[in-house]
PDB file of C-alpha atoms in Angstrom:
ATOM      1  CA  MET A   1      21.239  35.554  -0.508  1.00  0.00           C
ATOM      2  CA  ASP A   2      17.549  34.688  -0.087  1.00  0.00           C
ATOM      3  CA  ARG A   3      17.058  32.456   2.950  1.00  0.00           C
ATOM      4  CA  LEU A   4      14.125  30.487   1.489  1.00  0.00           C
ATOM      5  CA  ASP A   5      16.137  29.829  -1.657  1.00  0.00           C
ATOM      6  CA  ALA A   6      19.028  28.571   0.449  1.00  0.00           C
ATOM      7  CA  MET A   7      16.608  26.263   2.286  1.00  0.00           C
ATOM      8  CA  ARG A   8      15.502  24.819  -1.064  1.00  0.00           C
ATOM      9  CA  VAL A   9      19.135  24.119  -1.926  1.00  0.00           C
ATOM     10  CA  PHE A  10      19.693  22.511   1.488  1.00  0.00           C
ATOM     11  CA  VAL A  11      16.666  20.207   1.138  1.00  0.00           C
ATOM     12  CA  ALA A  12      17.577  19.341  -2.475  1.00  0.00           C
ATOM     13  CA  SER A  13      21.073  18.373  -1.294  1.00  0.00           C
ATOM     14  CA  LEU A  14      19.539  15.967   1.245  1.00  0.00           C
ATOM     15  CA  ASP A  15      17.120  14.499  -1.294  1.00  0.00           C
ATOM     16  CA  GLU A  16      19.860  13.963  -3.885  1.00  0.00           C
ATOM     17  CA  GLY A  17      22.478  12.813  -1.373  1.00  0.00           C
ATOM     18  CA  SER A  18      25.174  15.221  -2.579  1.00  0.00           C
ATOM     19  CA  LEU A  19      25.844  18.876  -3.326  1.00  0.00           C
ATOM     20  CA  ALA A  20      26.607  17.996  -6.938  1.00  0.00           C
ATOM     21  CA  GLY A  21      23.259  16.210  -7.250  1.00  0.00           C
ATOM     22  CA  ALA A  22      21.465  19.261  -5.857  1.00  0.00           C
ATOM     23  CA  GLY A  23      23.268  21.426  -8.369  1.00  0.00           C
ATOM     24  CA  ARG A  24      22.174  19.220 -11.268  1.00  0.00           C
ATOM     25  CA  ARG A  25      18.574  19.161 -10.033  1.00  0.00           C
ATOM     26  CA  LEU A  26      18.405  22.931  -9.540  1.00  0.00           C
ATOM     27  CA  GLY A  27      20.587  23.913 -12.498  1.00  0.00           C
ATOM     28  CA  ARG A  28      23.270  25.536 -10.351  1.00  0.00           C
ATOM     29  CA  SER A  29      27.018  25.287 -10.137  1.00  0.00           C
ATOM     30  CA  PRO A  30      28.662  23.319  -7.295  1.00  0.00           C
ATOM     31  CA  ALA A  31      30.081  26.597  -6.003  1.00  0.00           C
ATOM     32  CA  ALA A  32      26.611  28.173  -5.833  1.00  0.00           C
ATOM     33  CA  VAL A  33      25.267  25.178  -3.882  1.00  0.00           C
ATOM     34  CA  THR A  34      28.190  25.319  -1.452  1.00  0.00           C
ATOM     35  CA  ARG A  35      27.621  29.053  -0.914  1.00  0.00           C
ATOM     36  CA  ALA A  36      23.937  28.463  -0.163  1.00  0.00           C
ATOM     37  CA  ILE A  37      24.722  25.831   2.512  1.00  0.00           C
ATOM     38  CA  ALA A  38      27.426  28.062   4.017  1.00  0.00           C
ATOM     39  CA  PHE A  39      24.956  30.970   4.092  1.00  0.00           C
ATOM     40  CA  LEU A  40      22.425  28.899   6.050  1.00  0.00           C
ATOM     41  CA  GLU A  41      25.080  27.710   8.500  1.00  0.00           C
ATOM     42  CA  ARG A  42      26.099  31.316   9.142  1.00  0.00           C
ATOM     43  CA  GLN A  43      22.453  32.284   9.647  1.00  0.00           C
ATOM     44  CA  VAL A  44      21.760  29.583  12.266  1.00  0.00           C
ATOM     45  CA  GLY A  45      25.251  29.672  13.771  1.00  0.00           C
ATOM     46  CA  VAL A  46      25.861  25.903  13.698  1.00  0.00           C
ATOM     47  CA  GLN A  47      27.131  23.309  11.254  1.00  0.00           C
ATOM     48  CA  LEU A  48      24.273  21.557   9.434  1.00  0.00           C
ATOM     49  CA  LEU A  49      26.107  18.991   7.320  1.00  0.00           C
ATOM     50  CA  HIS A  50      29.152  16.763   7.517  1.00  0.00           C
ATOM     51  CA  ARG A  51      30.574  16.575   4.000  1.00  0.00           C
ATOM     52  CA  SER A  52      32.922  13.819   2.831  1.00  0.00           C
ATOM     53  CA  THR A  53      33.847  11.936  -0.320  1.00  0.00           C
ATOM     54  CA  ARG A  54      31.166   9.359   0.578  1.00  0.00           C
ATOM     55  CA  GLY A  55      28.335  11.889   0.688  1.00  0.00           C
ATOM     56  CA  LEU A  56      26.439  14.034   3.172  1.00  0.00           C
ATOM     57  CA  ARG A  57      25.478  13.376   6.773  1.00  0.00           C
ATOM     58  CA  LEU A  58      23.304  15.654   8.877  1.00  0.00           C
ATOM     59  CA  THR A  59      24.520  16.909  12.216  1.00  0.00           C
ATOM     60  CA  ASP A  60      22.092  16.688  15.141  1.00  0.00           C
ATOM     61  CA  ALA A  61      21.222  20.346  14.637  1.00  0.00           C
ATOM     62  CA  GLY A  62      20.969  19.711  10.887  1.00  0.00           C
ATOM     63  CA  GLU A  63      18.346  17.002  11.423  1.00  0.00           C
ATOM     64  CA  ARG A  64      16.140  19.364  13.384  1.00  0.00           C
ATOM     65  CA  TYR A  65      16.665  22.177  10.916  1.00  0.00           C
ATOM     66  CA  ALA A  66      15.960  19.930   7.903  1.00  0.00           C
ATOM     67  CA  ALA A  67      12.594  18.915   9.376  1.00  0.00           C
ATOM     68  CA  ALA A  68      11.681  22.563   9.931  1.00  0.00           C
ATOM     69  CA  CYS A  69      12.780  23.474   6.392  1.00  0.00           C
ATOM     70  CA  ARG A  70      10.661  20.723   4.856  1.00  0.00           C
ATOM     71  CA  ARG A  71       7.589  21.870   6.777  1.00  0.00           C
ATOM     72  CA  MET A  72       8.117  25.497   5.817  1.00  0.00           C
ATOM     73  CA  LEU A  73       8.766  24.816   2.132  1.00  0.00           C
ATOM     74  CA  THR A  74       5.789  22.461   1.895  1.00  0.00           C
ATOM     75  CA  ASP A  75       3.459  25.031   3.455  1.00  0.00           C
ATOM     76  CA  LEU A  76       4.807  27.751   1.168  1.00  0.00           C
ATOM     77  CA  GLU A  77       4.389  25.594  -1.932  1.00  0.00           C
ATOM     78  CA  GLU A  78       0.812  24.709  -0.976  1.00  0.00           C
ATOM     79  CA  ALA A  79      -0.030  28.383  -0.462  1.00  0.00           C
ATOM     80  CA  ASP A  80       1.517  29.417  -3.780  1.00  0.00           C
ATOM     81  CA  LEU A  81      -0.136  26.648  -5.763  1.00  0.00           C
ATOM     82  CA  SER A  82      -3.545  27.233  -4.188  1.00  0.00           C
ATOM     83  CA  VAL A  83      -3.494  30.931  -5.081  1.00  0.00           C
ATOM     84  CA  ALA A  84      -2.245  30.116  -8.589  1.00  0.00           C
ATOM     85  CA  GLY A  85      -5.190  27.826  -9.264  1.00  0.00           C
ATOM     86  CA  GLU A  86      -3.462  24.500  -8.631  1.00  0.00           C
ATOM     87  CA  ARG A  87      -6.815  23.113  -7.464  1.00  0.00           C
ATOM     88  CA  THR A  88      -7.625  22.292 -11.097  1.00  0.00           C
ATOM     89  CA  ALA A  89      -4.166  21.210 -12.280  1.00  0.00           C
ATOM     90  CA  PRO A  90      -2.018  18.925 -10.069  1.00  0.00           C
ATOM     91  CA  ARG A  91       1.600  20.021 -10.131  1.00  0.00           C
ATOM     92  CA  GLY A  92       4.649  20.262  -7.909  1.00  0.00           C
ATOM     93  CA  LEU A  93       6.573  17.853  -5.696  1.00  0.00           C
ATOM     94  CA  LEU A  94       4.587  15.053  -4.031  1.00  0.00           C
ATOM     95  CA  THR A  95       6.245  13.047  -1.240  1.00  0.00           C
ATOM     96  CA  ILE A  96       4.998   9.490  -0.645  1.00  0.00           C
ATOM     97  CA  THR A  97       6.224   6.789   1.733  1.00  0.00           C
ATOM     98  CA  ALA A  98       5.483   3.061   1.981  1.00  0.00           C
ATOM     99  CA  PRO A  99       7.036  -0.148   3.377  1.00  0.00           C
ATOM    100  CA  VAL A 100       9.920  -1.378   1.222  1.00  0.00           C
ATOM    101  CA  MET A 101       8.439  -4.536  -0.319  1.00  0.00           C
ATOM    102  CA  PHE A 102       4.903  -3.172  -0.656  1.00  0.00           C
ATOM    103  CA  GLY A 103       6.235   0.015  -2.189  1.00  0.00           C
ATOM    104  CA  THR A 104       8.533  -1.838  -4.578  1.00  0.00           C
ATOM    105  CA  HIS A 105       6.146  -4.481  -5.873  1.00  0.00           C
ATOM    106  CA  ILE A 106       2.679  -2.926  -5.569  1.00  0.00           C
ATOM    107  CA  LEU A 107       2.724   0.843  -5.076  1.00  0.00           C
ATOM    108  CA  ARG A 108       5.646   1.674  -7.398  1.00  0.00           C
ATOM    109  CA  PRO A 109       3.750   0.742 -10.617  1.00  0.00           C
ATOM    110  CA  ILE A 110       0.826   2.878  -9.417  1.00  0.00           C
ATOM    111  CA  VAL A 111       3.218   5.781  -8.811  1.00  0.00           C
ATOM    112  CA  GLY A 112       4.606   5.341 -12.336  1.00  0.00           C
ATOM    113  CA  ALA A 113       1.133   5.373 -13.867  1.00  0.00           C
ATOM    114  CA  PHE A 114       0.252   8.513 -11.903  1.00  0.00           C
ATOM    115  CA  LEU A 115       3.367  10.289 -13.172  1.00  0.00           C
ATOM    116  CA  ARG A 116       2.456   9.428 -16.759  1.00  0.00           C
ATOM    117  CA  ALA A 117      -1.047  10.800 -16.205  1.00  0.00           C
ATOM    118  CA  HIS A 118       0.184  14.029 -14.552  1.00  0.00           C
ATOM    119  CA  PRO A 119       3.320  15.369 -16.302  1.00  0.00           C
ATOM    120  CA  ASP A 120       3.539  18.458 -14.065  1.00  0.00           C
ATOM    121  CA  VAL A 121       3.947  16.403 -10.867  1.00  0.00           C
ATOM    122  CA  GLN A 122       7.256  15.151  -9.473  1.00  0.00           C
ATOM    123  CA  ILE A 123       7.336  12.413  -6.818  1.00  0.00           C
ATOM    124  CA  ARG A 124       9.762  11.770  -3.972  1.00  0.00           C
ATOM    125  CA  PHE A 125       9.169   8.115  -3.078  1.00  0.00           C
ATOM    126  CA  LEU A 126      10.503   6.985   0.316  1.00  0.00           C
ATOM    127  CA  LEU A 127      10.609   3.207   0.883  1.00  0.00           C
ATOM    128  CA  LEU A 128      11.015   2.656   4.622  1.00  0.00           C
ATOM    129  CA  ASP A 129      10.067  -0.184   6.950  1.00  0.00           C
ATOM    130  CA  GLN A 130      10.235   2.039  10.033  1.00  0.00           C
ATOM    131  CA  MET A 131       7.607   4.593  10.998  1.00  0.00           C
ATOM    132  CA  ILE A 132       8.579   8.224  10.436  1.00  0.00           C
ATOM    133  CA  ASN A 133       6.986  11.501  11.483  1.00  0.00           C
ATOM    134  CA  LEU A 134       5.043  12.497   8.370  1.00  0.00           C
ATOM    135  CA  ILE A 135       4.897  16.196   9.242  1.00  0.00           C
ATOM    136  CA  GLU A 136       8.602  16.523  10.057  1.00  0.00           C
ATOM    137  CA  GLU A 137       9.630  14.651   6.899  1.00  0.00           C
ATOM    138  CA  GLY A 138       7.290  16.646   4.666  1.00  0.00           C
ATOM    139  CA  VAL A 139       5.335  13.546   3.590  1.00  0.00           C
ATOM    140  CA  ASP A 140       2.060  14.100   1.738  1.00  0.00           C
ATOM    141  CA  VAL A 141       0.761  10.511   1.627  1.00  0.00           C
ATOM    142  CA  ALA A 142       1.842   7.372   3.505  1.00  0.00           C
ATOM    143  CA  LEU A 143       0.815   3.766   2.988  1.00  0.00           C
ATOM    144  CA  ARG A 144       0.598   2.242   6.476  1.00  0.00           C
ATOM    145  CA  ILE A 145      -0.146  -1.400   7.309  1.00  0.00           C
ATOM    146  CA  ALA A 146      -1.128  -1.451  10.982  1.00  0.00           C
ATOM    147  CA  ALA A 147      -3.905  -0.578  13.367  1.00  0.00           C
ATOM    148  CA  LEU A 148      -3.695   3.214  13.486  1.00  0.00           C
ATOM    149  CA  PRO A 149      -3.782   5.303  16.661  1.00  0.00           C
ATOM    150  CA  ASP A 150      -6.269   8.124  16.918  1.00  0.00           C
ATOM    151  CA  SER A 151      -4.857  11.279  15.347  1.00  0.00           C
ATOM    152  CA  ALA A 152      -5.782  14.349  13.366  1.00  0.00           C
ATOM    153  CA  MET A 153      -4.584  12.683  10.167  1.00  0.00           C
ATOM    154  CA  ILE A 154      -6.945  11.401   7.489  1.00  0.00           C
ATOM    155  CA  ALA A 155      -6.861   7.615   6.961  1.00  0.00           C
ATOM    156  CA  LEU A 156      -8.454   5.986   3.923  1.00  0.00           C
ATOM    157  CA  HIS A 157      -8.888   2.204   4.184  1.00  0.00           C
ATOM    158  CA  VAL A 158      -7.753   0.447   1.004  1.00  0.00           C
ATOM    159  CA  GLY A 159      -7.533  -3.209   2.051  1.00  0.00           C
ATOM    160  CA  ASP A 160      -6.433  -5.768   4.599  1.00  0.00           C
ATOM    161  CA  VAL A 161      -3.190  -7.710   4.818  1.00  0.00           C
ATOM    162  CA  ARG A 162      -3.151 -11.282   6.044  1.00  0.00           C
ATOM    163  CA  ARG A 163      -0.289 -12.679   8.105  1.00  0.00           C
ATOM    164  CA  VAL A 164       0.245 -16.111   6.605  1.00  0.00           C
ATOM    165  CA  LEU A 165       2.308 -19.252   7.080  1.00  0.00           C
ATOM    166  CA  CYS A 166       3.982 -20.634   3.994  1.00  0.00           C
ATOM    167  CA  ALA A 167       6.528 -23.174   2.812  1.00  0.00           C
ATOM    168  CA  SER A 168       7.745 -24.537  -0.494  1.00  0.00           C
ATOM    169  CA  PRO A 169       6.252 -27.700  -2.042  1.00  0.00           C
ATOM    170  CA  ASP A 170       9.710 -29.305  -1.832  1.00  0.00           C
ATOM    171  CA  TYR A 171       9.969 -28.641   1.902  1.00  0.00           C
ATOM    172  CA  LEU A 172       6.451 -29.953   2.541  1.00  0.00           C
ATOM    173  CA  ALA A 173       7.122 -33.116   0.532  1.00  0.00           C
ATOM    174  CA  ARG A 174      10.008 -34.160   2.787  1.00  0.00           C
ATOM    175  CA  LYS A 175       8.603 -33.115   6.174  1.00  0.00           C
ATOM    176  CA  PRO A 176       5.707 -34.300   8.372  1.00  0.00           C
ATOM    177  CA  PRO A 177       2.230 -32.962   7.480  1.00  0.00           C
ATOM    178  CA  ILE A 178       1.082 -29.659   9.002  1.00  0.00           C
ATOM    179  CA  THR A 179      -2.603 -29.889   9.882  1.00  0.00           C
ATOM    180  CA  ALA A 180      -2.683 -27.837  13.112  1.00  0.00           C
ATOM    181  CA  PRO A 181      -0.477 -25.184  14.772  1.00  0.00           C
ATOM    182  CA  ALA A 182       0.944 -27.756  17.223  1.00  0.00           C
ATOM    183  CA  ASP A 183       2.511 -29.637  14.284  1.00  0.00           C
ATOM    184  CA  LEU A 184       4.861 -26.684  13.691  1.00  0.00           C
ATOM    185  CA  SER A 185       7.002 -27.547  16.722  1.00  0.00           C
ATOM    186  CA  ASP A 186       8.490 -30.413  14.673  1.00  0.00           C
ATOM    187  CA  HIS A 187       9.396 -28.144  11.753  1.00  0.00           C
ATOM    188  CA  ASP A 188      12.202 -25.819  10.725  1.00  0.00           C
ATOM    189  CA  CYS A 189      11.295 -22.166  11.023  1.00  0.00           C
ATOM    190  CA  ILE A 190      12.647 -19.075   9.254  1.00  0.00           C
ATOM    191  CA  ALA A 191      12.655 -16.044  11.569  1.00  0.00           C
ATOM    192  CA  ILE A 192      12.975 -12.378  10.638  1.00  0.00           C
ATOM    193  CA  ALA A 193      15.130 -10.103  12.826  1.00  0.00           C
ATOM    194  CA  GLN A 194      14.696 -12.089  16.043  1.00  0.00           C
ATOM    195  CA  LEU A 195      17.519 -11.973  18.595  1.00  0.00           C
ATOM    196  CA  SER A 196      16.296 -14.883  20.729  1.00  0.00           C
ATOM    197  CA  PRO A 197      17.145 -18.482  19.710  1.00  0.00           C
ATOM    198  CA  ASN A 198      13.476 -19.305  20.356  1.00  0.00           C
ATOM    199  CA  GLU A 199      10.450 -17.704  18.776  1.00  0.00           C
ATOM    200  CA  ILE A 200       6.812 -17.892  19.888  1.00  0.00           C
ATOM    201  CA  TRP A 201       4.200 -18.044  17.136  1.00  0.00           C
ATOM    202  CA  SER A 202       0.721 -17.182  18.367  1.00  0.00           C
ATOM    203  CA  PHE A 203      -2.540 -18.433  16.845  1.00  0.00           C
ATOM    204  CA  PRO A 204      -6.211 -17.665  17.561  1.00  0.00           C
ATOM    205  CA  PRO A 205      -8.003 -19.827  20.133  1.00  0.00           C
ATOM    206  CA  ALA A 206      -9.213 -23.259  19.098  1.00  0.00           C
ATOM    207  CA  PRO A 207     -12.994 -23.580  18.701  1.00  0.00           C
ATOM    208  CA  GLY A 208     -14.640 -23.509  22.109  1.00  0.00           C
ATOM    209  CA  HIS A 209     -11.584 -21.993  23.838  1.00  0.00           C
ATOM    210  CA  ARG A 210     -10.651 -18.415  24.774  1.00  0.00           C
ATOM    211  CA  MET A 211      -6.854 -18.529  25.052  1.00  0.00           C
ATOM    212  CA  ASN A 212      -4.563 -18.062  22.081  1.00  0.00           C
ATOM    213  CA  ARG A 213      -2.504 -21.075  21.091  1.00  0.00           C
ATOM    214  CA  ASN A 214       1.273 -20.501  21.281  1.00  0.00           C
ATOM    215  CA  VAL A 215       3.889 -22.646  19.575  1.00  0.00           C
ATOM    216  CA  ARG A 216       7.551 -22.369  20.526  1.00  0.00           C
ATOM    217  CA  MET A 217       9.667 -22.448  17.395  1.00  0.00           C
ATOM    218  CA  ARG A 218      13.416 -22.955  17.113  1.00  0.00           C
ATOM    219  CA  PRO A 219      14.570 -21.073  14.003  1.00  0.00           C
ATOM    220  CA  ARG A 220      17.063 -22.863  11.772  1.00  0.00           C
ATOM    221  CA  LEU A 221      17.625 -19.576   9.945  1.00  0.00           C
ATOM    222  CA  THR A 222      17.268 -15.992  11.202  1.00  0.00           C
ATOM    223  CA  VAL A 223      17.624 -13.054   8.817  1.00  0.00           C
ATOM    224  CA  ASN A 224      17.112  -9.304   9.109  1.00  0.00           C
ATOM    225  CA  ALA A 225      15.534  -8.694   5.699  1.00  0.00           C
ATOM    226  CA  ASP A 226      12.143  -9.855   4.452  1.00  0.00           C
ATOM    227  CA  GLN A 227      13.336 -10.603   0.927  1.00  0.00           C
ATOM    228  CA  ALA A 228      16.050 -12.933   2.194  1.00  0.00           C
ATOM    229  CA  ALA A 229      13.466 -14.772   4.326  1.00  0.00           C
ATOM    230  CA  VAL A 230      11.149 -15.185   1.343  1.00  0.00           C
ATOM    231  CA  ASP A 231      14.000 -16.466  -0.848  1.00  0.00           C
ATOM    232  CA  ALA A 232      14.953 -18.967   1.852  1.00  0.00           C
ATOM    233  CA  ALA A 233      11.375 -20.237   2.063  1.00  0.00           C
ATOM    234  CA  VAL A 234      11.241 -20.637  -1.724  1.00  0.00           C
ATOM    235  CA  ASP A 235      14.490 -22.626  -1.514  1.00  0.00           C
ATOM    236  CA  GLY A 236      12.914 -25.010   0.998  1.00  0.00           C
ATOM    237  CA  GLU A 237      14.714 -23.894   4.158  1.00  0.00           C
ATOM    238  CA  GLY A 238      11.641 -23.942   6.403  1.00  0.00           C
ATOM    239  CA  VAL A 239       8.248 -22.501   7.327  1.00  0.00           C
ATOM    240  CA  LEU A 240       7.865 -18.729   7.219  1.00  0.00           C
ATOM    241  CA  ARG A 241       5.277 -16.387   8.736  1.00  0.00           C
ATOM    242  CA  ILE A 242       5.005 -13.171   6.762  1.00  0.00           C
ATOM    243  CA  MET A 243       2.539 -10.639   5.358  1.00  0.00           C
ATOM    244  CA  SER A 244       0.681 -12.065   2.386  1.00  0.00           C
ATOM    245  CA  TYR A 245       1.625  -9.415  -0.174  1.00  0.00           C
ATOM    246  CA  LYS A 246       5.313 -10.230   0.249  1.00  0.00           C
ATOM    247  CA  ILE A 247       4.825 -13.720  -1.195  1.00  0.00           C
ATOM    248  CA  ASP A 248       1.888 -13.056  -3.543  1.00  0.00           C
ATOM    249  CA  GLN A 249       3.840 -13.746  -6.754  1.00  0.00           C
ATOM    250  CA  HIS A 250       5.403 -16.920  -5.378  1.00  0.00           C
ATOM    251  CA  VAL A 251       2.007 -18.278  -4.283  1.00  0.00           C
ATOM    252  CA  ARG A 252       0.412 -17.546  -7.653  1.00  0.00           C
ATOM    253  CA  GLU A 253       3.272 -19.304  -9.444  1.00  0.00           C
ATOM    254  CA  GLY A 254       3.335 -22.317  -7.123  1.00  0.00           C
ATOM    255  CA  ARG A 255       6.708 -21.741  -5.478  1.00  0.00           C
ATOM    256  CA  LEU A 256       5.117 -21.320  -2.031  1.00  0.00           C
ATOM    257  CA  VAL A 257       2.028 -22.856  -0.426  1.00  0.00           C
ATOM    258  CA  ILE A 258      -0.150 -21.141   2.212  1.00  0.00           C
ATOM    259  CA  LEU A 259      -0.490 -23.267   5.366  1.00  0.00           C
ATOM    260  CA  LEU A 260      -3.271 -23.349   7.981  1.00  0.00           C
ATOM    261  CA  PRO A 261      -5.341 -20.495   6.504  1.00  0.00           C
ATOM    262  CA  GLU A 262      -8.119 -21.258   9.003  1.00  0.00           C
ATOM    263  CA  ASP A 263      -5.711 -20.536  11.888  1.00  0.00           C
ATOM    264  CA  GLU A 264      -4.473 -17.127  10.769  1.00  0.00           C
ATOM    265  CA  LEU A 265      -4.315 -14.108  13.043  1.00  0.00           C
ATOM    266  CA  PRO A 266      -6.773 -11.304  12.241  1.00  0.00           C
ATOM    267  CA  PRO A 267      -5.633  -9.312   9.195  1.00  0.00           C
ATOM    268  CA  LEU A 268      -4.013  -5.908   9.506  1.00  0.00           C
ATOM    269  CA  PRO A 269      -5.701  -2.914   7.867  1.00  0.00           C
ATOM    270  CA  ALA A 270      -3.914  -0.982   5.130  1.00  0.00           C
ATOM    271  CA  HIS A 271      -4.570   2.755   4.882  1.00  0.00           C
ATOM    272  CA  LEU A 272      -3.484   5.723   2.871  1.00  0.00           C
ATOM    273  CA  VAL A 273      -2.652   8.273   5.566  1.00  0.00           C
ATOM    274  CA  ILE A 274      -2.675  11.989   4.787  1.00  0.00           C
ATOM    275  CA  PRO A 275      -1.548  14.691   7.249  1.00  0.00           C
ATOM    276  CA  GLU A 276      -4.210  17.224   8.152  1.00  0.00           C
ATOM    277  CA  GLY A 277      -4.521  19.969   5.552  1.00  0.00           C
ATOM    278  CA  ARG A 278      -2.719  18.118   2.743  1.00  0.00           C
ATOM    279  CA  LEU A 279      -5.949  17.177   0.941  1.00  0.00           C
ATOM    280  CA  ALA A 280      -6.425  20.864   0.149  1.00  0.00           C
ATOM    281  CA  SER A 281      -3.714  20.316  -2.468  1.00  0.00           C
ATOM    282  CA  ALA A 282      -4.874  19.075  -5.878  1.00  0.00           C
ATOM    283  CA  LYS A 283      -1.773  16.905  -6.342  1.00  0.00           C
ATOM    284  CA  VAL A 284      -2.507  15.066  -3.085  1.00  0.00           C
ATOM    285  CA  ARG A 285      -6.222  14.673  -3.803  1.00  0.00           C
ATOM    286  CA  ALA A 286      -5.473  13.481  -7.317  1.00  0.00           C
ATOM    287  CA  PHE A 287      -2.966  10.874  -6.111  1.00  0.00           C
ATOM    288  CA  VAL A 288      -5.209   9.599  -3.318  1.00  0.00           C
ATOM    289  CA  ASP A 289      -8.155   9.203  -5.713  1.00  0.00           C
ATOM    290  CA  PHE A 290      -5.912   7.569  -8.326  1.00  0.00           C
ATOM    291  CA  ALA A 291      -4.109   5.208  -5.953  1.00  0.00           C
ATOM    292  CA  ALA A 292      -6.976   4.189  -3.673  1.00  0.00           C
ATOM    293  CA  ALA A 293      -9.033   2.520  -6.415  1.00  0.00           C
ATOM    294  CA  ARG A 294      -6.006   0.703  -7.806  1.00  0.00           C
ATOM    295  CA  LEU A 295      -4.836  -0.444  -4.382  1.00  0.00           C
ATOM    296  CA  ARG A 296      -8.275  -1.839  -3.575  1.00  0.00           C
ATOM    297  CA  SER A 297      -8.183  -3.798  -6.839  1.00  0.00           C
ATOM    298  CA  GLU A 298      -4.738  -5.137  -5.941  1.00  0.00           C
ATOM    299  CA  PHE A 299      -5.927  -6.338  -2.541  1.00  0.00           C
ATOM    300  CA  VAL A 300      -8.919  -8.075  -4.126  1.00  0.00           C
ATOM    301  CA  ARG A 301      -6.627  -9.753  -6.652  1.00  0.00           C
ATOM    302  CA  MET A 302      -4.263 -10.948  -3.907  1.00  0.00           C
ATOM    303  CA  ASP A 303      -7.143 -12.354  -1.857  1.00  0.00           C
ATOM    304  CA  GLN A 304      -8.421 -14.273  -4.882  1.00  0.00           C
ATOM    305  CA  ALA A 305      -4.952 -15.708  -5.547  1.00  0.00           C
ATOM    306  CA  GLN A 306      -4.520 -17.127  -2.024  1.00  0.00           C
ATOM    307  CA  PRO A 307      -6.660 -19.555  -0.031  1.00  0.00           C
ATOM    308  CA  ALA A 308      -8.925 -17.640   2.315  1.00  0.00           C
ATOM    309  CA  PRO A 309      -9.335 -18.497   6.001  1.00  0.00           C
ATOM    310  CA  ALA A 310     -12.388 -20.572   6.849  1.00  0.00           C
ATOM    311  CA  GLY A 311     -15.481 -18.421   7.206  1.00  0.00           C
ATOM    312  CA  ALA A 312     -13.939 -15.452   5.393  1.00  0.00           C
TER     313      ALA A 312
END
């Protein structure tokens, strides 16, 4: 059995979450997929997968081997497509990652439009709120919202994300006014994934001062998922601090109100990040060109829909 072919079966099994799914994707029988995985395990001398009725789980050795397989197959595909003239016709598998809510609400429609424009491209779309190693996971393009460390990767700035305070009109109607950060200490707060019963919210210095202003909050509700926090804010459970794009629709439709825009922390930059060498591929260049313009338009639209900080 060809080792590279067996690697493709192994990676397809991980992407699909089952041997049967890999078989359907590759047009092979379940027995052929099982033989390919067994062949690889004999070659490396260790078990790569735990198989059960609930699906597949990588062993520790399997995790390391999967990362190496993805790198090797990606490099091989890029070499083949470049020699075959792929520079003029985007095709092949494109792997993209983004934060869950941004990817779901903003980037996913752009991905769909790109697929319709390029019928020879397939996309593996990973929605993850944790940072992953782009090289090890075989990622071609990542949407990252954060100040980026220096690296050999290419980063294309597409917008800025504000970190905003918000609450529902119903909540604000039955609580004391909020005109300055200090007023928040008398309010209910919704916290996201905090283990401490107290939470410190930091704000830029007041005019004429150099120290940040800190307000100690006592959360009435703590959740570990952004969507649940947003839903709670819409339902009037308290004040929420969150990235602006996660509440954009609710603000535009009046279900949430932005508070203290003049006291916001500096915005976080949003970039499309591409590992070194990936832009040599036409599918990557085509997606970056396609997505960057649309993302910039989305950020402009979101800024226009929400009150801007003073002086912005």
